[in-house]
Coordinates of C-alpha atoms in Angstrom, one line a residue:
M1 CA -14.3 7.7 -22.7
A2 CA -11.5 8.5 -20.2
R3 CA -10.6 11.6 -18.4
I4 CA -7.1 12.8 -19.3
A5 CA -5.1 15.5 -17.6
V6 CA -2.3 17.1 -19.6
I7 CA 0.3 19.0 -17.7
G8 CA 1.7 21.9 -19.8
A9 CA 0.6 23.5 -23.0
G10 CA 3.8 23.0 -25.0
M11 CA 3.7 21.8 -28.6
G12 CA 4.1 18.1 -27.8
A13 CA 1.5 18.2 -25.1
M14 CA -1.0 20.0 -27.3
A15 CA -0.4 17.6 -30.1
A16 CA -1.2 14.7 -27.8
A17 CA -4.3 16.6 -26.4
A18 CA -5.8 17.2 -29.9
R19 CA -5.3 13.6 -30.9
L20 CA -6.7 12.2 -27.7
A21 CA -9.8 14.4 -27.9
V22 CA -10.5 13.2 -31.4
A23 CA -10.3 9.7 -30.1
G24 CA -13.2 10.5 -27.8
H25 CA -11.5 11.3 -24.5
R26 CA -12.2 14.2 -22.2
V27 CA -9.0 16.2 -22.1
A28 CA -8.1 19.1 -19.8
V29 CA -4.8 20.9 -20.1
Y30 CA -3.3 22.6 -17.0
E31 CA -0.7 25.3 -17.7
R32 CA 1.0 27.4 -15.1
A33 CA 1.7 30.2 -17.5
R34 CA -1.0 32.5 -19.0
T35 CA -0.6 31.3 -22.5
Y36 CA 0.1 28.2 -24.7
G37 CA 3.1 27.2 -26.8
G38 CA 5.9 26.6 -24.3
A39 CA 9.1 27.5 -26.1
L40 CA 7.2 29.0 -29.0
G41 CA 6.8 32.4 -27.4
R42 CA 6.4 35.9 -28.7
F43 CA 7.8 39.3 -27.7
E44 CA 6.1 42.5 -28.8
R45 CA 7.1 46.2 -28.4
D46 CA 6.4 49.4 -30.4
G47 CA 4.8 47.6 -33.3
F48 CA 7.6 45.0 -33.6
S49 CA 7.0 41.3 -33.0
F50 CA 9.5 38.5 -32.6
D51 CA 9.5 34.7 -32.1
T52 CA 11.4 34.0 -28.9
G53 CA 11.8 30.3 -29.6
P54 CA 12.5 28.5 -32.9
G55 CA 12.3 30.7 -35.9
L56 CA 12.1 28.1 -38.7
L57 CA 10.3 24.8 -39.2
P58 CA 11.8 21.7 -40.6
L59 CA 9.7 18.6 -41.6
P60 CA 6.3 20.3 -41.6
A61 CA 4.7 17.0 -42.6
V62 CA 4.6 16.1 -38.9
W63 CA 2.2 19.1 -38.3
R64 CA 0.3 18.5 -41.5
D65 CA -0.4 15.0 -40.3
L66 CA -1.7 16.3 -37.0
F67 CA -4.2 18.6 -38.8
V68 CA -5.3 15.8 -41.2
K69 CA -5.9 13.4 -38.2
T70 CA -7.8 16.0 -36.1
G71 CA -10.1 17.8 -38.4
K72 CA -11.3 18.8 -41.9
E73 CA -9.1 21.9 -42.2
P74 CA -5.5 21.2 -43.3
L75 CA -2.6 23.0 -41.8
E76 CA -2.3 25.4 -44.8
A77 CA -5.9 26.5 -44.2
C78 CA -4.9 27.7 -40.7
V79 CA -1.4 29.2 -41.3
E80 CA 0.5 30.5 -44.3
L81 CA 3.5 28.2 -44.6
V82 CA 6.2 29.4 -47.0
Q83 CA 9.5 27.8 -48.0
V84 CA 12.5 29.9 -47.1
D85 CA 14.7 30.3 -50.3
P86 CA 17.6 30.3 -50.1
S87 CA 17.5 28.1 -47.1
A88 CA 20.5 29.8 -45.7
R89 CA 23.4 32.1 -46.5
H90 CA 26.7 31.0 -44.9
V91 CA 29.5 33.4 -44.1
F92 CA 32.7 31.4 -43.3
A93 CA 35.7 32.4 -41.3
D94 CA 37.8 33.1 -44.3
G95 CA 35.2 35.5 -45.7
T96 CA 33.8 33.0 -48.3
E97 CA 30.1 33.2 -48.7
V98 CA 27.5 30.8 -50.2
S99 CA 23.7 30.9 -50.4
L100 CA 22.1 27.4 -50.6
P101 CA 18.8 26.8 -52.3
N102 CA 15.9 25.3 -50.4
A103 CA 15.2 21.6 -50.8
S104 CA 17.3 21.2 -54.0
R105 CA 20.3 18.8 -53.9
A106 CA 21.4 19.8 -57.4
G107 CA 21.1 23.5 -56.6
V108 CA 23.1 23.1 -53.4
V109 CA 25.8 21.1 -55.2
A110 CA 26.0 23.8 -57.9
S111 CA 26.2 26.6 -55.4
L112 CA 28.9 25.0 -53.4
D113 CA 30.9 24.2 -56.5
E114 CA 30.7 27.9 -57.5
A115 CA 31.6 29.3 -54.1
L116 CA 34.1 26.8 -52.7
G117 CA 35.6 25.1 -55.8
R118 CA 34.4 22.4 -58.2
A119 CA 35.0 19.3 -56.0
A120 CA 33.2 20.8 -52.9
G121 CA 29.7 20.3 -54.3
Q122 CA 30.4 16.7 -55.3
R123 CA 31.7 15.8 -51.8
W124 CA 28.7 17.4 -50.1
G125 CA 26.3 15.7 -52.6
D126 CA 28.0 12.3 -51.8
F127 CA 27.6 13.0 -48.1
L128 CA 23.9 13.7 -48.5
V129 CA 23.5 10.3 -50.2
R130 CA 25.0 8.6 -47.1
A131 CA 22.9 10.8 -44.9
R132 CA 19.8 9.7 -46.7
E133 CA 20.7 6.1 -46.0
T134 CA 21.1 7.0 -42.4
W135 CA 17.7 8.6 -42.4
D136 CA 16.1 5.6 -44.0
R137 CA 17.6 3.3 -41.3
T138 CA 16.6 5.5 -38.3
R139 CA 13.4 7.3 -39.3
R140 CA 10.9 4.8 -37.9
P141 CA 12.6 3.7 -34.7
L142 CA 13.6 7.3 -33.8
L143 CA 10.6 9.2 -34.9
E144 CA 7.6 7.1 -35.7
E145 CA 7.7 4.2 -33.2
P146 CA 7.6 4.0 -29.4
L147 CA 11.1 3.5 -28.0
W148 CA 12.0 -0.1 -28.4
P149 CA 12.1 -2.2 -25.2
N150 CA 15.5 -3.5 -26.5
W151 CA 16.7 0.0 -27.0
E152 CA 20.3 -1.2 -26.6
V153 CA 20.2 -2.2 -30.3
L154 CA 19.8 1.5 -31.2
A155 CA 22.4 2.5 -28.7
E156 CA 25.1 0.2 -29.9
R157 CA 24.6 0.4 -33.7
E158 CA 26.1 3.4 -35.7
P159 CA 23.8 3.6 -38.7
Y160 CA 25.9 6.1 -40.7
P161 CA 27.7 4.3 -43.6
A162 CA 31.0 6.0 -43.1
V163 CA 33.6 5.9 -45.9
P164 CA 36.8 4.0 -44.9
H165 CA 39.6 6.4 -44.1
K166 CA 43.2 5.3 -44.4
R167 CA 45.8 6.9 -42.1
L168 CA 49.3 5.4 -42.0
L169 CA 48.7 1.7 -41.6
R170 CA 45.2 1.9 -40.1
T171 CA 41.8 2.1 -41.8
R172 CA 39.1 3.7 -39.8
R173 CA 35.5 4.9 -40.2
A174 CA 34.1 8.1 -38.8
D175 CA 32.5 7.7 -35.4
T176 CA 31.6 11.3 -34.8
L177 CA 30.2 14.1 -36.9
A178 CA 33.5 16.0 -36.7
E179 CA 35.3 13.0 -38.2
V180 CA 32.8 12.9 -41.0
G181 CA 33.6 16.5 -41.8
A182 CA 37.4 16.1 -41.6
W183 CA 37.7 12.7 -43.4
E184 CA 34.9 12.8 -45.9
L185 CA 34.3 16.5 -46.7
R186 CA 38.0 17.5 -46.5
D187 CA 37.3 21.2 -46.6
A188 CA 37.2 23.4 -43.5
R189 CA 34.3 25.4 -44.8
L190 CA 32.2 22.2 -45.6
A191 CA 33.1 20.9 -42.2
A192 CA 31.9 24.1 -40.6
L193 CA 28.7 23.9 -42.7
L194 CA 28.1 20.3 -41.5
E195 CA 29.0 21.0 -37.8
S196 CA 26.7 24.1 -37.7
H197 CA 23.7 21.8 -38.0
A198 CA 24.7 19.9 -34.9
L199 CA 25.7 23.0 -33.0
A200 CA 22.4 24.7 -33.7
Y201 CA 20.8 21.9 -31.5
G202 CA 23.4 22.4 -28.8
L203 CA 25.5 19.3 -29.8
D204 CA 29.3 19.2 -29.8
P205 CA 30.2 17.8 -33.2
R206 CA 33.3 16.3 -31.8
T207 CA 31.3 13.9 -29.6
A208 CA 28.0 13.8 -31.5
P209 CA 27.7 10.4 -33.3
A210 CA 28.2 10.3 -37.0
N211 CA 24.4 9.7 -37.6
A212 CA 23.8 13.3 -36.6
A213 CA 24.2 13.6 -40.4
V214 CA 20.4 13.2 -40.4
L215 CA 20.1 16.8 -39.1
P216 CA 21.3 18.5 -42.2
Y217 CA 19.6 15.8 -44.3
M218 CA 16.2 16.8 -43.0
E219 CA 16.8 20.3 -44.0
Y220 CA 18.1 19.7 -47.5
A221 CA 15.6 16.9 -48.3
F222 CA 12.4 18.4 -46.9
G223 CA 13.1 22.1 -46.9
V224 CA 12.9 24.9 -44.3
W225 CA 9.7 26.7 -43.7
Y226 CA 8.4 29.9 -42.1
V227 CA 4.9 30.8 -41.0
R228 CA 4.1 34.2 -42.6
G229 CA 1.8 36.5 -40.7
G230 CA 3.6 36.4 -37.3
G231 CA 6.2 33.7 -37.3
L232 CA 6.2 30.2 -35.7
R233 CA 4.1 31.5 -32.8
E234 CA 1.3 31.3 -35.3
L235 CA 1.8 27.6 -35.6
A236 CA 1.3 27.4 -31.8
R237 CA -1.9 29.4 -32.1
A238 CA -3.2 27.1 -34.9
V239 CA -2.5 24.0 -32.8
Y240 CA -4.2 25.6 -29.7
E241 CA -7.2 26.5 -31.8
R242 CA -7.4 23.0 -33.2
C243 CA -7.5 21.7 -29.6
L244 CA -10.3 24.1 -28.7
A245 CA -12.2 23.0 -31.8
R246 CA -11.9 19.4 -30.5
R247 CA -13.3 20.5 -27.1
V248 CA -10.0 20.3 -25.2
E249 CA -10.3 22.4 -22.0
F250 CA -7.5 24.8 -21.1
R251 CA -6.9 26.1 -17.7
F252 CA -4.1 28.7 -17.8
G253 CA -2.5 30.2 -14.7
T254 CA -3.1 26.8 -13.1
E255 CA -0.1 25.0 -11.6
V256 CA -0.1 21.3 -11.0
T257 CA 1.7 20.5 -7.8
A258 CA 1.6 16.7 -7.8
V259 CA 0.6 13.7 -9.8
V260 CA -1.8 11.7 -7.7
E261 CA -1.1 7.9 -7.7
K262 CA -3.2 5.1 -6.3
D263 CA -2.3 1.4 -6.3
G264 CA 0.5 2.0 -8.8
R265 CA -1.6 4.0 -11.2
V266 CA -2.4 7.7 -11.7
A267 CA -5.6 8.9 -10.3
G268 CA -5.4 12.6 -11.2
V269 CA -3.4 15.8 -10.6
E270 CA -3.3 18.0 -7.5
L271 CA -3.6 21.7 -8.2
A272 CA -1.9 24.6 -6.4
E273 CA -5.3 26.4 -6.1
G274 CA -6.6 23.4 -4.2
G275 CA -8.3 20.2 -4.9
V276 CA -7.6 17.2 -7.2
A277 CA -8.6 16.9 -10.9
E278 CA -9.4 13.3 -11.3
A279 CA -8.1 11.5 -14.4
E280 CA -7.5 8.0 -15.6
F281 CA -4.5 9.1 -17.7
V282 CA -1.9 11.9 -17.2
V283 CA 0.3 13.3 -20.0
A284 CA 3.2 15.3 -18.6
G285 CA 4.7 17.7 -21.1
V286 CA 7.3 19.0 -18.6
A287 CA 11.0 18.9 -18.1
P288 CA 12.4 15.9 -16.1
G289 CA 13.2 17.9 -12.9
V290 CA 9.6 19.2 -12.9
L291 CA 8.2 15.7 -13.3
D292 CA 10.4 14.5 -10.4
R293 CA 8.9 17.1 -8.1
L294 CA 5.3 16.3 -9.3
C295 CA 5.9 12.6 -8.5
G296 CA 7.3 13.3 -5.0
G297 CA 10.8 12.3 -6.0
S298 CA 9.9 8.7 -6.8
A299 CA 11.4 7.2 -10.0
V300 CA 9.1 7.0 -12.9
R301 CA 11.6 5.0 -15.0
G302 CA 12.4 1.4 -14.2
D303 CA 15.9 -0.1 -14.0
G304 CA 17.3 -0.9 -17.4
E305 CA 15.3 1.8 -19.2
V306 CA 16.6 4.9 -20.9
P307 CA 16.8 7.6 -18.2
A308 CA 15.5 11.1 -18.8
Q309 CA 18.1 13.4 -20.2
R310 CA 19.1 16.3 -18.1
G311 CA 21.2 19.4 -18.7
G312 CA 22.6 20.5 -22.0
A313 CA 23.1 23.7 -23.8
S314 CA 20.8 26.7 -24.0
R315 CA 20.2 29.7 -26.3
L316 CA 20.9 33.4 -26.2
T317 CA 18.6 35.4 -28.3
V318 CA 18.9 39.1 -29.2
L319 CA 15.8 40.8 -30.7
L320 CA 16.7 43.9 -32.8
A321 CA 14.4 46.6 -33.9
L322 CA 16.0 48.4 -36.9
R323 CA 15.1 51.6 -38.7
G324 CA 15.0 51.2 -42.5
G325 CA 13.2 48.5 -44.4
R326 CA 14.5 45.0 -45.2
P327 CA 16.5 45.3 -48.4
P328 CA 15.2 43.3 -51.4
G329 CA 16.9 40.0 -51.9
T330 CA 17.9 39.6 -48.3
A331 CA 18.4 36.0 -47.2
H332 CA 15.9 35.0 -44.4
R333 CA 18.7 33.2 -42.5
T334 CA 22.4 33.9 -42.4
V335 CA 24.8 31.8 -40.4
V336 CA 28.0 33.7 -39.5
H337 CA 30.6 31.0 -38.6
A338 CA 33.0 31.4 -35.8
P339 CA 36.6 32.4 -36.8
D340 CA 38.0 29.7 -34.6
R341 CA 35.7 26.7 -34.4
A342 CA 38.0 24.7 -32.0
A343 CA 38.1 27.6 -29.6
E344 CA 34.3 28.0 -29.8
L345 CA 33.7 24.3 -29.0
D346 CA 36.3 24.3 -26.2
A347 CA 34.5 27.3 -24.6
L348 CA 31.0 25.8 -24.9
F349 CA 31.7 22.2 -24.0
G350 CA 34.9 22.3 -22.0
P351 CA 35.3 21.6 -18.3
A352 CA 34.2 25.1 -17.4
P353 CA 31.6 26.0 -20.1
G354 CA 31.4 29.6 -21.1
V355 CA 30.4 31.8 -24.1
P356 CA 33.0 32.1 -26.9
A357 CA 34.4 35.5 -27.5
R358 CA 33.2 35.2 -31.2
P359 CA 30.5 32.5 -31.4
T360 CA 28.7 31.2 -34.4
V361 CA 25.6 33.4 -34.8
T362 CA 22.4 32.8 -36.7
V363 CA 20.8 35.9 -38.1
L364 CA 17.1 35.7 -39.0
R365 CA 15.6 38.5 -41.2
P366 CA 12.0 37.4 -42.1
D367 CA 10.1 39.0 -45.0
D368 CA 6.9 39.5 -43.0
A369 CA 5.0 42.7 -42.7
A370 CA 3.2 41.4 -39.6
L371 CA 6.5 41.7 -37.6
V372 CA 7.1 45.5 -38.1
P373 CA 5.2 48.7 -37.6
D374 CA 5.6 49.6 -41.3
A375 CA 7.7 49.0 -44.3
D376 CA 10.4 51.4 -43.1
H377 CA 11.5 49.1 -40.2
E378 CA 13.0 45.6 -39.9
A379 CA 12.8 43.0 -37.2
V380 CA 15.9 40.9 -36.8
T381 CA 16.7 38.0 -34.5
L382 CA 20.2 36.8 -33.5
T383 CA 20.7 33.5 -31.8
S384 CA 23.7 31.6 -30.5
V385 CA 24.3 28.5 -28.4
V386 CA 25.4 29.2 -24.8
P387 CA 25.8 27.0 -21.8
A388 CA 22.7 26.3 -19.7
G389 CA 22.4 28.3 -16.5
G390 CA 25.1 30.8 -17.6
G391 CA 25.5 33.7 -15.3
A392 CA 27.5 36.0 -17.6
D393 CA 26.3 39.6 -18.1
A394 CA 23.5 39.6 -20.7
G395 CA 24.5 43.0 -22.1
D396 CA 28.0 41.8 -22.7
L397 CA 26.9 38.6 -24.4
A398 CA 24.4 40.5 -26.6
G399 CA 27.2 42.9 -27.6
R400 CA 29.3 39.9 -28.8
L401 CA 26.4 38.7 -31.0
V402 CA 25.8 42.1 -32.5
E403 CA 29.5 42.4 -33.3
V404 CA 29.4 39.1 -35.1
A405 CA 26.2 39.9 -36.9
E406 CA 27.7 43.0 -38.4
R407 CA 29.4 40.6 -40.9
A408 CA 25.9 39.9 -42.2
I409 CA 24.4 43.4 -41.7
P410 CA 27.3 45.9 -42.1
D411 CA 25.1 48.9 -41.1
L412 CA 23.5 47.2 -38.1
R413 CA 24.6 49.6 -35.4
E414 CA 23.6 52.7 -37.4
R415 CA 20.1 51.3 -37.9
L416 CA 19.6 50.0 -34.3
L417 CA 16.6 51.5 -32.4
W418 CA 16.6 49.1 -29.5
Q419 CA 17.4 45.5 -28.5
E420 CA 15.9 43.0 -26.2
V421 CA 17.9 40.0 -24.8
R422 CA 16.4 36.6 -24.0
T423 CA 18.8 34.6 -21.7
P424 CA 18.8 31.0 -20.5
A425 CA 16.9 32.2 -17.5
D426 CA 14.1 33.3 -19.8
V427 CA 14.1 29.9 -21.4
A428 CA 13.9 28.3 -18.0
E429 CA 11.0 30.5 -17.1
A430 CA 9.1 29.6 -20.3
T431 CA 9.8 25.9 -20.2
G432 CA 10.7 24.9 -16.7
A433 CA 13.9 23.2 -17.8
E434 CA 16.7 23.6 -15.3
G435 CA 19.2 26.3 -16.4
G436 CA 17.1 26.9 -19.6
A437 CA 18.5 23.8 -21.2
V438 CA 17.1 22.9 -24.6
P439 CA 16.6 19.2 -25.4
V440 CA 18.4 17.7 -28.4
P441 CA 16.8 15.3 -31.0
A442 CA 17.2 11.6 -30.4
L443 CA 20.1 10.0 -32.2
A444 CA 21.2 6.4 -32.4
G445 CA 24.7 5.0 -31.5
G446 CA 27.0 6.6 -29.0
G447 CA 26.1 4.1 -26.3
G448 CA 22.6 5.6 -26.1
R449 CA 23.8 9.0 -24.8
L450 CA 21.4 10.8 -27.1
L451 CA 18.3 8.6 -26.8
H452 CA 15.4 10.0 -24.7
A453 CA 13.3 8.3 -22.1
A454 CA 10.3 6.3 -23.4
N455 CA 6.9 8.0 -23.5
G456 CA 5.5 5.4 -21.1
T457 CA 6.5 5.2 -17.4
R458 CA 6.5 2.6 -14.6
V459 CA 3.4 4.4 -13.2
G460 CA 0.3 3.1 -14.9
G461 CA -1.5 5.7 -17.0
L462 CA 1.4 8.3 -16.8
F463 CA 2.9 9.3 -20.1
T464 CA 5.4 12.0 -21.1
A465 CA 5.4 14.1 -24.3
G466 CA 7.6 16.9 -25.6
G467 CA 11.2 17.4 -26.2
W468 CA 12.4 15.7 -23.0
S469 CA 11.0 12.3 -23.9
H470 CA 11.2 10.1 -27.0
P471 CA 12.0 11.2 -29.7
G472 CA 13.6 14.3 -28.3
G473 CA 13.9 18.0 -29.0
G474 CA 12.9 20.0 -32.1
L475 CA 9.5 20.9 -33.4
P476 CA 9.0 17.8 -35.6
H477 CA 10.1 15.6 -32.7
A478 CA 7.7 17.3 -30.3
G479 CA 4.8 16.7 -32.7
M480 CA 5.8 13.0 -33.1
S481 CA 5.9 12.6 -29.3
G482 CA 2.3 13.7 -29.1
A483 CA 1.3 11.2 -31.8
L484 CA 3.2 8.4 -29.9
V485 CA 1.5 9.2 -26.6
A486 CA -1.9 9.3 -28.2
G487 CA -1.3 5.9 -29.8
L488 CA -0.1 4.4 -26.5
V489 CA -3.1 5.7 -24.7
V490 CA -5.7 4.6 -27.3
E491 CA -4.2 1.3 -28.4
G492 CA -2.2 0.3 -25.3
P493 CA 1.3 -1.1 -25.2
E494 CA 0.8 -3.0 -28.4
F495 CA 0.9 0.3 -30.3
R496 CA 3.8 0.2 -32.8
G497 CA 3.6 3.6 -34.4
S498 CA 2.1 5.1 -37.5
Q499 CA 1.9 3.0 -40.7

């Protein structure tokens, strides 16, 4: 039985802690904040409650697996998971609208045919077939296995089976997600639908590799889920309570100031309150800049390894308390697309990143009595991608999101009681990521730009979990990082992932 110190109580770190405790280790989690969950926060006021991080859960099988492997109670015995149906309502720039059924390829095809024209559904359906092939090719190396030592194979190979595209005398295949949309979907609205999945993760579809097609595929194949009874913060609570049941010790309000190293191997962690907590293994669930400081600035990745990703986009979130109940039949999620996608992407990812005048906005309107003081009120969350570290006026940015959201909720301003804005600075405070950057999922191809650093490090016994290490950002990926770290600690470097 080894002593294991876990730095941070984010979702990936807690997933690792629970699995390691079940394996018989003594696990202690040190969290500088006063609560668990990392990005899965909660804001409460006047009887209203809001998720301040992700609002929907793709691929819940990852978290079901955690609960199966760490105890007798399944996930569904600890939280109420419900499928969101329709998975989303999309409002396009030209005013066209479409609601897409959850986890139903045939239903999605039929809805697109009806809303956008008969050929639209077929083209999207054909795209999903290619996206499934991409998923089958990349699922294990990018989600279920430790990062390959010969990771260059993943970096160089584009796994998306792009359709040949003839232009003049040349035949090309799509290299980027934007080219997939332009050449294979051939409809500006379908292209916007496709690109919105990448943009939601802070990716520029013009530079994201074509295999980012797996992002919409995950949603359409496995569905989108919500945790009724308080939102996704309840998932964090359930994981925390599973850790407690497995006798994981939590020390909140306890900041780790250094990883203690002796003879090339970790020996424990130094605490701000004084003293050293000895440990044979350390799992760091923190952003790369934080880990750098904890290791005294010394490199934890060797030459030739995938470096830790840094930077990226962030999120602006506006929490709205509305008078009047949620109308029957309201879609849980509405995506209001930008009127000028090129201008939006130029503003977000150009040489001087800024917030578009009219960005793409996601409107979440959960059907959940636990979020409101009574049935005569509604809790609504608006989110949009913004540059990390942005210094623009929060009130002005929130006003832009509210203006866009009126396309989804026409009487929004008349119903508004109050609003709360969560900026990249708030994300940085909750996660420690510089500028409030949000990590993206690992993707193949693209020269390895979107691969994440391995869970192991050059320091013996030091491992990393969470969105800033393999397999990257997103709730499913965070859960998988915890499983990978636990496997590497328990089985050693010969661990090859779940079977």
